[in-house]
XYZ file of C-alpha atoms in Angstrom:
599
model
C -19.298 7.888 -42.655
C -21.914 7.411 -45.334
C -25.588 8.337 -45.015
C -27.683 5.963 -42.901
C -29.425 2.508 -44.260
C -33.309 3.512 -45.850
C -35.859 2.183 -43.557
C -36.887 -1.391 -44.585
C -33.415 -2.135 -46.340
C -32.043 -5.718 -45.019
C -28.837 -5.605 -47.059
C -25.804 -3.106 -46.775
C -24.346 -2.412 -50.132
C -21.041 -3.664 -50.799
C -18.030 -1.800 -52.653
C -16.574 -2.604 -55.116
C -13.797 -5.725 -54.284
C -9.871 -5.659 -55.674
C -8.472 -8.574 -57.245
C -9.921 -11.990 -56.876
C -7.334 -14.476 -54.735
C -5.753 -17.299 -56.571
C -7.934 -19.931 -56.257
C -4.915 -22.662 -56.394
C -5.387 -24.013 -53.391
C -8.993 -24.524 -53.652
C -8.370 -26.631 -57.299
C -5.286 -28.118 -55.597
C -7.401 -29.129 -52.461
C -10.465 -30.674 -55.099
C -7.125 -32.491 -56.984
C -5.960 -34.052 -53.724
C -9.071 -35.633 -52.896
C -9.671 -36.883 -56.464
C -6.267 -38.683 -56.132
C -6.949 -39.642 -52.825
C -10.109 -41.544 -53.837
C -8.345 -43.233 -56.914
C -5.316 -44.393 -54.187
C -8.048 -45.888 -52.133
C -9.647 -47.617 -55.660
C -6.293 -48.945 -56.518
C -5.582 -50.375 -53.094
C -9.322 -51.908 -52.883
C -10.006 -53.015 -56.244
C -6.483 -54.644 -57.688
C -8.656 -54.603 -61.594
C -9.480 -50.654 -60.970
C -7.190 -50.158 -64.045
C -5.631 -53.077 -66.744
C -2.145 -52.819 -66.295
C -0.281 -51.837 -69.525
C 3.297 -52.685 -68.274
C 2.463 -56.774 -68.241
C 6.203 -57.398 -69.135
C 7.484 -55.410 -66.111
C 4.942 -56.785 -63.689
C 6.572 -60.417 -64.341
C 9.817 -59.063 -63.158
C 8.364 -57.389 -60.094
C 8.576 -59.584 -57.235
C 5.333 -61.077 -56.335
C 5.373 -60.228 -52.676
C 5.728 -56.500 -53.623
C 1.822 -56.328 -54.405
C 0.687 -56.538 -50.654
C 2.987 -53.890 -49.663
C 1.964 -51.267 -52.886
C -1.704 -52.457 -52.212
C -1.422 -51.052 -48.212
C 0.549 -48.339 -49.515
C -1.840 -47.017 -51.674
C -4.378 -47.642 -49.545
C -2.760 -45.926 -46.860
C -1.851 -42.652 -48.904
C -5.206 -42.277 -50.652
C -6.804 -41.862 -47.082
C -4.104 -39.542 -45.961
C -4.697 -37.249 -48.949
C -8.724 -37.303 -48.215
C -7.843 -35.926 -44.802
C -5.501 -33.415 -45.974
C -7.814 -31.990 -48.995
C -9.110 -29.711 -46.427
C -6.263 -28.588 -45.273
C -4.946 -27.511 -48.577
C -8.653 -25.923 -49.818
C -7.693 -23.733 -46.372
C -4.118 -23.135 -47.646
C -2.334 -24.695 -44.382
C 1.214 -24.900 -44.243
C 1.104 -28.193 -42.527
C -1.316 -29.868 -44.649
C 0.830 -28.709 -47.733
C 3.972 -30.043 -46.492
C 2.025 -33.699 -45.890
C 0.603 -33.802 -49.275
C 4.342 -33.051 -50.830
C 5.759 -36.221 -48.793
C 2.545 -38.437 -49.858
C 2.032 -37.691 -53.301
C 5.290 -39.536 -53.958
C 4.407 -42.269 -51.982
C 1.310 -42.499 -53.763
C 2.801 -42.117 -56.963
C 5.405 -45.381 -56.188
C 2.306 -47.566 -54.848
C 0.645 -46.714 -58.339
C 3.504 -47.922 -60.217
C 4.264 -50.838 -57.869
C 1.165 -52.436 -57.199
C -0.718 -51.860 -60.536
C 2.024 -50.513 -62.960
C 0.046 -47.824 -63.848
C 2.120 -44.708 -65.566
C -1.096 -43.495 -65.881
C -1.435 -42.978 -61.821
C 2.050 -41.975 -61.597
C 1.434 -38.973 -64.053
C -1.387 -38.071 -61.568
C -0.179 -37.914 -58.876
C 2.942 -36.191 -60.139
C 0.896 -33.418 -61.899
C -0.378 -32.551 -58.555
C 2.602 -32.642 -56.900
C 3.854 -30.070 -59.695
C 1.380 -26.654 -58.888
C 2.147 -27.624 -54.687
C 5.836 -26.874 -55.158
C 5.233 -24.233 -57.755
C 3.273 -22.440 -55.715
C 3.960 -23.251 -52.387
C 4.014 -19.471 -51.065
C 0.193 -19.557 -51.269
C 0.237 -22.629 -48.360
C 1.387 -20.075 -45.746
C -1.756 -20.535 -42.960
C -0.547 -21.165 -39.741
C -2.407 -23.799 -37.650
C -5.936 -23.714 -35.807
C -6.676 -23.863 -32.091
C -6.948 -27.274 -31.210
C -7.674 -29.389 -28.129
C -7.332 -32.923 -27.034
C -11.019 -33.860 -27.944
C -9.301 -34.142 -31.852
C -7.604 -37.066 -30.905
C -11.027 -38.743 -29.676
C -12.970 -37.729 -32.562
C -10.310 -38.855 -35.148
C -10.036 -42.478 -33.495
C -14.210 -42.642 -33.513
C -14.464 -41.490 -37.093
C -11.143 -43.173 -38.232
C -11.981 -46.481 -36.857
C -15.563 -46.266 -38.177
C -14.161 -45.209 -42.084
C -11.246 -48.370 -41.456
C -14.204 -50.596 -40.910
C -15.821 -49.210 -44.077
C -13.404 -49.876 -46.125
C -11.781 -52.981 -44.560
C -15.127 -54.463 -45.703
C -14.766 -53.240 -49.100
C -11.427 -54.912 -48.831
C -12.441 -57.784 -47.892
C -15.601 -58.024 -50.329
C -13.120 -56.808 -53.455
C -12.048 -60.425 -54.283
C -15.365 -62.807 -54.130
C -13.698 -65.052 -56.894
C -10.243 -65.897 -54.923
C -11.984 -66.262 -51.457
C -12.716 -69.788 -50.235
C -16.080 -70.877 -49.069
C -18.890 -68.648 -48.386
C -18.255 -66.963 -44.882
C -20.921 -65.092 -43.549
C -21.345 -61.119 -42.904
C -20.497 -61.892 -39.262
C -17.303 -64.043 -40.220
C -16.079 -60.657 -42.659
C -17.018 -58.352 -40.011
C -14.988 -60.191 -37.661
C -12.182 -60.415 -39.972
C -11.793 -56.760 -40.725
C -11.735 -56.122 -36.723
C -9.139 -58.897 -36.219
C -7.352 -57.192 -39.448
C -7.007 -53.979 -38.174
C -5.367 -55.115 -35.488
C -2.953 -57.476 -37.179
C -4.451 -60.666 -36.275
C -5.937 -62.943 -39.260
C -9.104 -63.878 -39.310
C -11.819 -66.672 -40.156
C -11.820 -66.122 -44.228
C -9.381 -67.379 -46.132
C -8.206 -66.687 -49.868
C -6.398 -68.507 -53.150
C -2.758 -67.337 -53.638
C -1.303 -64.104 -52.646
C -4.998 -62.238 -51.783
C -4.698 -63.471 -48.259
C -1.273 -61.126 -47.782
C -3.011 -58.412 -49.770
C -6.353 -58.115 -47.338
C -3.917 -58.765 -44.610
C -1.467 -56.049 -45.368
C -4.441 -53.484 -46.403
C -6.526 -54.334 -43.274
C -3.137 -53.567 -40.964
C -2.666 -50.117 -42.634
C -5.582 -49.196 -42.464
C -5.505 -50.051 -38.311
C -2.132 -48.732 -37.997
C -3.272 -45.213 -39.979
C -6.140 -44.528 -37.150
C -3.764 -45.748 -34.534
C -0.756 -43.389 -35.796
C -3.032 -40.187 -36.340
C -4.640 -40.685 -33.185
C -1.469 -41.001 -31.000
C -0.569 -37.798 -33.315
C -3.334 -35.425 -32.202
C -3.002 -36.919 -28.442
C 0.837 -35.857 -27.799
C 1.420 -33.266 -30.295
C 2.003 -29.930 -28.911
C -0.946 -28.264 -27.931
C -2.119 -25.134 -29.985
C -4.738 -23.634 -27.430
C -7.612 -21.976 -28.273
C -6.942 -18.268 -27.126
C -7.887 -16.391 -24.090
C -8.581 -12.842 -23.207
C -5.494 -12.058 -20.842
C -5.731 -10.240 -17.855
C -3.663 -7.431 -19.704
C -6.017 -7.495 -22.256
C -9.346 -7.288 -20.388
C -7.744 -3.699 -18.209
C -7.481 -2.480 -21.998
C -11.123 -3.384 -22.716
C -12.127 -1.805 -19.728
C -10.383 1.042 -20.275
C -12.091 1.338 -23.518
C -15.695 0.241 -22.898
C -15.354 3.221 -19.763
C -14.852 5.557 -22.631
C -16.885 4.440 -25.364
C -19.004 1.636 -23.646
C -22.624 3.621 -24.528
C -22.161 3.129 -28.446
C -22.964 -0.580 -28.348
C -25.507 -2.624 -26.137
C -23.322 -5.540 -26.716
C -20.034 -3.920 -25.574
C -19.403 -5.280 -22.387
C -19.906 -8.725 -23.781
C -16.315 -8.498 -25.484
C -15.098 -9.382 -21.663
C -16.087 -12.721 -22.258
C -12.692 -14.695 -21.423
C -13.055 -17.201 -24.093
C -12.979 -14.664 -26.835
C -9.749 -13.301 -28.256
C -8.782 -9.817 -29.246
C -6.956 -7.672 -31.838
C -6.238 -3.641 -31.170
C -5.666 -1.392 -33.789
C -2.281 -0.139 -34.217
C -3.281 2.986 -32.030
C -4.869 0.658 -29.416
C -7.811 3.005 -29.237
C -10.201 -0.001 -31.050
C -10.409 -3.387 -30.555
C -12.211 -6.134 -32.174
C -13.073 -9.699 -29.793
C -13.202 -12.647 -31.763
C -13.808 -16.536 -31.470
C -12.326 -19.171 -33.617
C -15.042 -22.244 -34.563
C -14.990 -24.392 -36.851
C -12.238 -22.541 -39.303
C -14.603 -19.725 -38.848
C -13.118 -16.580 -37.356
C -16.381 -15.166 -35.141
C -16.498 -11.331 -34.358
C -19.621 -9.840 -32.112
C -21.158 -6.656 -32.202
C -19.240 -3.675 -32.947
C -15.925 -2.993 -32.279
C -14.766 -1.667 -29.248
C -13.734 1.924 -28.640
C -13.358 5.197 -31.053
C -15.013 4.488 -34.088
C -11.983 7.014 -35.600
C -9.938 4.105 -34.698
C -12.492 1.272 -35.831
C -10.840 0.880 -39.246
C -7.051 -0.246 -37.773
C -8.875 -2.861 -35.593
C -10.812 -4.361 -38.349
C -7.407 -4.351 -40.651
C -5.622 -6.742 -38.197
C -8.910 -8.834 -37.358
C -8.741 -9.527 -41.146
C -4.689 -9.953 -41.227
C -5.405 -12.699 -38.650
C -8.070 -14.537 -40.717
C -5.721 -14.458 -43.438
C -2.815 -15.371 -41.858
C -4.953 -18.471 -40.504
C -7.131 -18.870 -43.677
C -10.077 -18.333 -41.315
C -13.312 -17.271 -42.764
C -13.968 -13.662 -41.502
C -17.769 -12.899 -40.049
C -19.609 -10.750 -37.896
C -22.623 -11.098 -35.878
C -25.140 -8.958 -34.653
C -23.147 -5.805 -35.711
C -25.188 -2.709 -35.256
C -25.846 -0.867 -38.427
C -22.925 1.917 -38.145
C -20.765 -0.734 -37.687
C -21.931 -2.992 -40.821
C -21.473 0.223 -42.662
C -17.934 0.308 -41.485
C -17.080 -3.345 -41.895
C -18.455 -3.273 -45.498
C -16.793 -0.197 -46.260
C -13.393 -1.563 -45.139
C -12.956 -4.770 -46.046
C -15.856 -5.316 -49.162
C -17.567 -7.852 -47.231
C -21.265 -7.896 -47.377
C -24.264 -7.456 -44.663
C -27.209 -8.981 -44.348
C -29.857 -7.724 -41.088
C -30.166 -10.892 -38.898
C -32.874 -9.648 -36.699
C -33.560 -6.658 -34.106
C -32.859 -6.112 -30.743
C -35.059 -5.042 -28.281
C -34.437 -2.165 -26.393
C -36.595 -0.101 -23.695
C -36.122 3.116 -23.143
C -37.064 3.537 -19.502
C -38.566 7.140 -19.305
C -41.473 5.579 -21.794
C -41.717 2.424 -19.906
C -45.275 2.377 -18.132
C -47.340 -1.000 -17.023
C -50.385 1.573 -17.683
C -52.537 1.161 -21.109
C -54.491 -1.473 -22.629
C -51.156 -2.575 -24.279
C -49.552 -3.464 -20.978
C -52.372 -5.469 -19.469
C -51.340 -8.805 -20.300
C -47.878 -8.157 -18.264
C -49.555 -5.803 -15.236
C -51.818 -8.556 -14.976
C -49.134 -11.359 -14.646
C -47.015 -8.943 -12.686
C -50.089 -8.363 -9.955
C -51.073 -12.134 -10.023
C -47.354 -13.216 -8.839
C -47.177 -10.353 -6.372
C -50.048 -11.400 -4.391
C -48.567 -15.087 -4.809
C -46.246 -13.915 -2.325
C -42.955 -12.815 -4.490
C -41.029 -9.949 -3.782
C -38.041 -8.835 -5.773
C -34.609 -7.069 -5.265
C -32.275 -5.179 -7.778
C -29.031 -4.508 -7.022
C -25.633 -3.917 -8.156
C -23.366 -7.185 -7.975
C -20.918 -4.977 -5.585
C -23.769 -4.230 -3.492
C -24.576 -7.900 -3.034
C -22.935 -9.782 0.053
C -20.855 -12.515 -0.437
C -22.651 -15.185 1.092
C -25.903 -14.311 -1.566
C -23.518 -13.510 -4.090
C -22.462 -17.261 -3.996
C -26.068 -18.486 -3.816
C -27.108 -16.511 -6.777
C -24.275 -18.034 -8.720
C -24.646 -21.521 -7.529
C -28.515 -21.249 -8.515
C -28.066 -19.613 -11.595
C -25.869 -23.037 -12.474
C -28.180 -25.694 -11.139
C -31.027 -23.860 -12.909
C -29.709 -23.687 -16.865
C -31.474 -25.731 -18.980
C -28.890 -27.183 -21.180
C -25.538 -29.207 -19.899
C -23.203 -26.396 -21.752
C -23.740 -22.564 -21.245
C -25.500 -21.126 -24.039
C -24.524 -17.603 -25.607
C -21.738 -15.928 -27.465
C -23.056 -12.443 -28.815
C -25.399 -11.619 -25.984
C -23.649 -13.883 -22.891
C -21.011 -12.748 -20.482
C -20.453 -16.277 -19.033
C -20.166 -16.048 -15.780
C -22.119 -14.395 -13.193
C -20.913 -12.514 -9.676
C -16.878 -12.316 -10.876
C -15.002 -9.630 -8.834
C -14.487 -7.469 -11.736
C -18.084 -7.279 -12.389
C -19.279 -5.126 -9.754
C -21.162 -2.638 -11.709
C -23.394 -5.961 -13.222
C -26.689 -5.622 -12.024
C -28.620 -8.304 -10.534
C -32.814 -9.316 -10.133
C -33.496 -11.798 -8.058
C -37.155 -12.562 -7.303
C -37.844 -14.548 -3.557
C -40.644 -16.168 -1.743
C -40.486 -17.778 1.770
C -41.424 -21.358 1.612
C -42.153 -23.382 4.613
C -39.714 -25.570 3.539
C -36.716 -23.270 2.126
C -34.629 -25.281 -0.601
C -31.233 -25.513 -1.383
C -30.876 -21.878 -2.397
C -33.015 -20.064 0.498
C -36.147 -17.999 -0.510
C -34.561 -17.376 -3.957
C -36.547 -18.196 -6.909
C -35.287 -16.790 -10.011
C -32.436 -14.377 -11.313
C -31.587 -11.879 -14.173
C -28.012 -10.523 -14.865
C -27.288 -7.803 -16.957
C -24.445 -5.805 -18.043
C -23.352 -2.388 -18.363
C -24.056 -0.469 -21.215
C -21.764 2.546 -21.100
C -22.900 5.176 -18.117
C -27.070 4.916 -18.385
C -27.469 1.703 -19.567
C -28.062 -2.069 -18.877
C -28.143 -4.884 -21.354
C -29.739 -8.402 -20.625
C -27.186 -11.195 -19.873
C -29.013 -14.410 -18.380
C -32.653 -15.675 -17.371
C -32.550 -18.168 -14.946
C -35.499 -19.652 -12.596
C -36.338 -22.168 -10.412
C -38.645 -24.829 -12.679
C -40.903 -25.515 -9.667
C -41.488 -21.661 -9.270
C -44.765 -19.735 -10.818
C -44.718 -18.984 -14.482
C -44.044 -15.531 -15.300
C -40.866 -15.109 -13.324
C -38.821 -13.261 -16.066
C -41.565 -10.568 -16.781
C -41.667 -10.414 -13.016
C -38.142 -9.016 -13.084
C -37.961 -7.092 -16.208
C -40.601 -5.133 -14.646
C -38.888 -4.876 -11.367
C -35.557 -4.195 -13.110
C -37.300 -1.197 -15.169
C -39.457 0.063 -12.496
C -35.556 0.316 -10.344
C -33.850 1.929 -13.351
C -34.171 5.479 -12.370
C -32.867 5.210 -8.628
C -29.658 3.257 -10.484
C -28.959 5.901 -12.781
C -30.107 3.761 -16.036
C -32.142 4.960 -18.911
C -32.030 2.293 -21.154
C -32.520 -1.392 -21.132
C -31.528 -3.760 -23.792
C -33.351 -6.986 -23.768
C -33.121 -10.185 -25.575
C -32.020 -10.068 -29.127
C -34.936 -11.049 -31.816
C -33.796 -13.476 -34.983
C -35.923 -12.454 -38.444
C -38.180 -10.201 -36.017
C -39.251 -8.274 -38.956
C -39.817 -11.301 -41.379
C -42.444 -12.673 -37.912
C -43.913 -9.245 -37.860
C -44.836 -8.619 -41.572
C -45.684 -11.907 -42.598
C -48.758 -11.830 -39.681
C -49.876 -8.880 -41.417
C -52.872 -8.502 -43.583
C -52.057 -8.560 -47.132
C -48.486 -10.624 -46.875
C -47.645 -12.368 -50.110
C -47.167 -15.918 -50.039
C -43.370 -15.970 -50.056
C -43.357 -13.809 -46.908
C -45.866 -16.369 -45.541
C -43.880 -19.053 -46.269
C -40.739 -17.673 -44.698
C -42.706 -16.781 -41.813
C -44.174 -20.391 -41.152
C -40.709 -21.785 -41.636
C -39.695 -19.671 -38.969
C -42.176 -20.601 -36.508
C -41.342 -24.467 -37.260
C -37.942 -23.981 -36.621
C -38.968 -22.197 -33.285
C -39.190 -25.543 -31.654
C -35.753 -25.943 -31.334
C -34.222 -22.145 -31.621
C -37.042 -20.003 -30.005
C -37.638 -17.818 -32.373
C -40.668 -16.883 -32.384
C -41.334 -17.021 -28.473
C -38.272 -14.672 -28.077
C -39.802 -12.120 -30.386
C -43.110 -12.049 -28.397
C -41.713 -11.941 -24.855
C -39.563 -9.103 -26.437
C -42.468 -7.411 -27.527
C -44.635 -7.632 -24.196
C -42.632 -4.708 -23.140
C -43.153 -2.252 -26.161
C -39.729 -1.759 -27.127
C -37.959 -0.101 -30.295
C -36.397 -2.407 -32.440
C -32.793 -1.823 -33.191
C -31.410 -3.980 -36.478
C -28.379 -6.496 -35.761
C -26.615 -7.483 -39.033
C -24.425 -11.068 -39.742
C -21.397 -9.333 -41.842
C -19.786 -12.257 -44.200
C -17.457 -12.286 -47.154
C -19.623 -14.457 -49.641
C -23.222 -16.177 -49.690
C -21.438 -19.392 -50.209
C -19.736 -18.911 -46.862
C -23.168 -18.495 -44.977
C -24.260 -21.882 -44.043
C -20.514 -22.298 -42.639
C -20.919 -19.006 -40.501
C -24.335 -20.114 -39.671
C -23.004 -23.619 -38.489
C -20.483 -22.169 -36.534
C -22.669 -19.405 -34.508
C -24.814 -22.427 -33.546
C -21.717 -24.259 -31.836
C -20.543 -20.948 -30.387
C -24.329 -19.689 -29.009
C -24.163 -23.454 -27.558
C -27.337 -24.576 -29.673
C -24.870 -27.854 -31.311
C -22.148 -29.094 -28.905
C -19.838 -31.319 -30.924
C -17.354 -31.928 -27.719
C -19.029 -34.055 -24.788
C -19.440 -32.170 -21.714
C -17.954 -33.756 -18.316
C -20.326 -34.626 -15.538
C -20.587 -31.596 -13.392
C -19.378 -33.786 -10.829
C -15.836 -33.500 -12.670
C -15.536 -30.102 -13.732
C -12.901 -28.143 -12.178
C -14.159 -24.884 -10.962
C -13.313 -22.044 -12.641
C -11.373 -19.573 -10.358
C -12.508 -16.092 -9.218
C -10.493 -13.024 -10.871
C -9.087 -10.249 -8.849
C -10.886 -7.213 -9.349
C -8.697 -4.945 -12.027
C -7.066 -2.161 -10.236
C -5.979 -0.617 -13.013
C -7.111 3.011 -13.186
C -10.777 3.693 -14.589
C -11.415 0.354 -15.607
C -14.447 -0.280 -13.249
C -16.266 3.160 -14.297
C -19.282 2.906 -15.306
């Protein structure tokens, strides 16, 4: 292991990389998009390029033109759709492109009689065939929502392209149809029905075949995505969970985020020895790991190598969210990736915590005020809660969630009260009311997961919106005060993104760049709670532990950030089902394999 990163350093130095990978897939993908645009232009605008083969054109059957126009338009749209897959080295995209490019060349020759158009398509086909070994990436996880998204996006694109097709022949259009008539003609044409717009000569056939091709393309791709064999997102199996719990029982005290590896919407790769593992989720082509690898540090390189092999096999972008300083050093040393400080984790040492002193006055006064209002707290292990009360806590936590979807990925377990999580900690606030609500006297819930044998890490905070403000502060203080009785010496609170920038930017002498960066963070806090989480954590006088994001290249950071926002639940691309239609998650039976429940 290398030495510790000097204080204040926010970037872990990258080791020299090996030879850069071939850029053929990237270049071919861009060229494929260009050829697709040319095919679309050829199908929409028949005079996009003047023909140089007039003699041959006179010999060709006139009815061949409309068919070729539709073929050119369809091939162009499909090549645009395949371009992204080719950039990511997807094998299925390569197969489809190899089949489509000759069709595009045929359409270029048949409709516009363009030798240049044929040569462009064949020039792209040649490197695809020559470098076919570089297009071997496996498919991504997918779901049936992909079909709905395709129908919406392809339908909108077909409508826009259809308007271009209808308006591309102004001199052959009979009369002056209104915009409503043209839209109606496009909608009818997508379903293969003749609309109210009429043209002179064979142009009516050209427009009809082009619109019909767009509608057929939308229908075929949607049906294909809906009925193709599913390649579901990986899930944590019971066997994987047992192995991870065994690793956490021996090495779980190293990282406060270790227990979150047990989220069941993550997949896992183990080192060859089985002594270490990396859990991850694939979001928008990004392979997101969170926290440090699980298990023996000496076995981390083997698990990291397996992670990178999986990323290469699927052409996923590798990234790690929220790893520690030690984890960042191992990741960068073993892979040549970069690491950048993302923020800080607030850790409270129980032995040093006290409500006494001027610095804790606000928290102390808030807790005393809430207690005088009649609230009481209880801090217990999940295994110690009666089944009826645990069910009430679980239902309340779900009902009090502020969003339709569960938020959290790197520091969230995604469940409460599972039989396998008996060593988790639950802090609850109660108040007797004249008319008890649906959850009795329960007013707020905090859930903590184990952090080794002597620590816990905050998972979620939920409260009744009608309860008095300060429930979270009350329960955190209650958990810290009850910690010695439960054998807990350290408590990890929320993660504060960009804490250093917020803290330094408000100090005297901060430069204009740092102040501007802090101002931007405060502005973004309206949506992402950046400043509020930092200030909330700071109330408890924690020590701050830096956390890092590990990435391959700076150009990947926007994509990684977008994927992380989806994983954390800040961005939802698939609409959630109404709660009444959701299928309840079945409870998993407790693990019974040796030390799987050791704390």
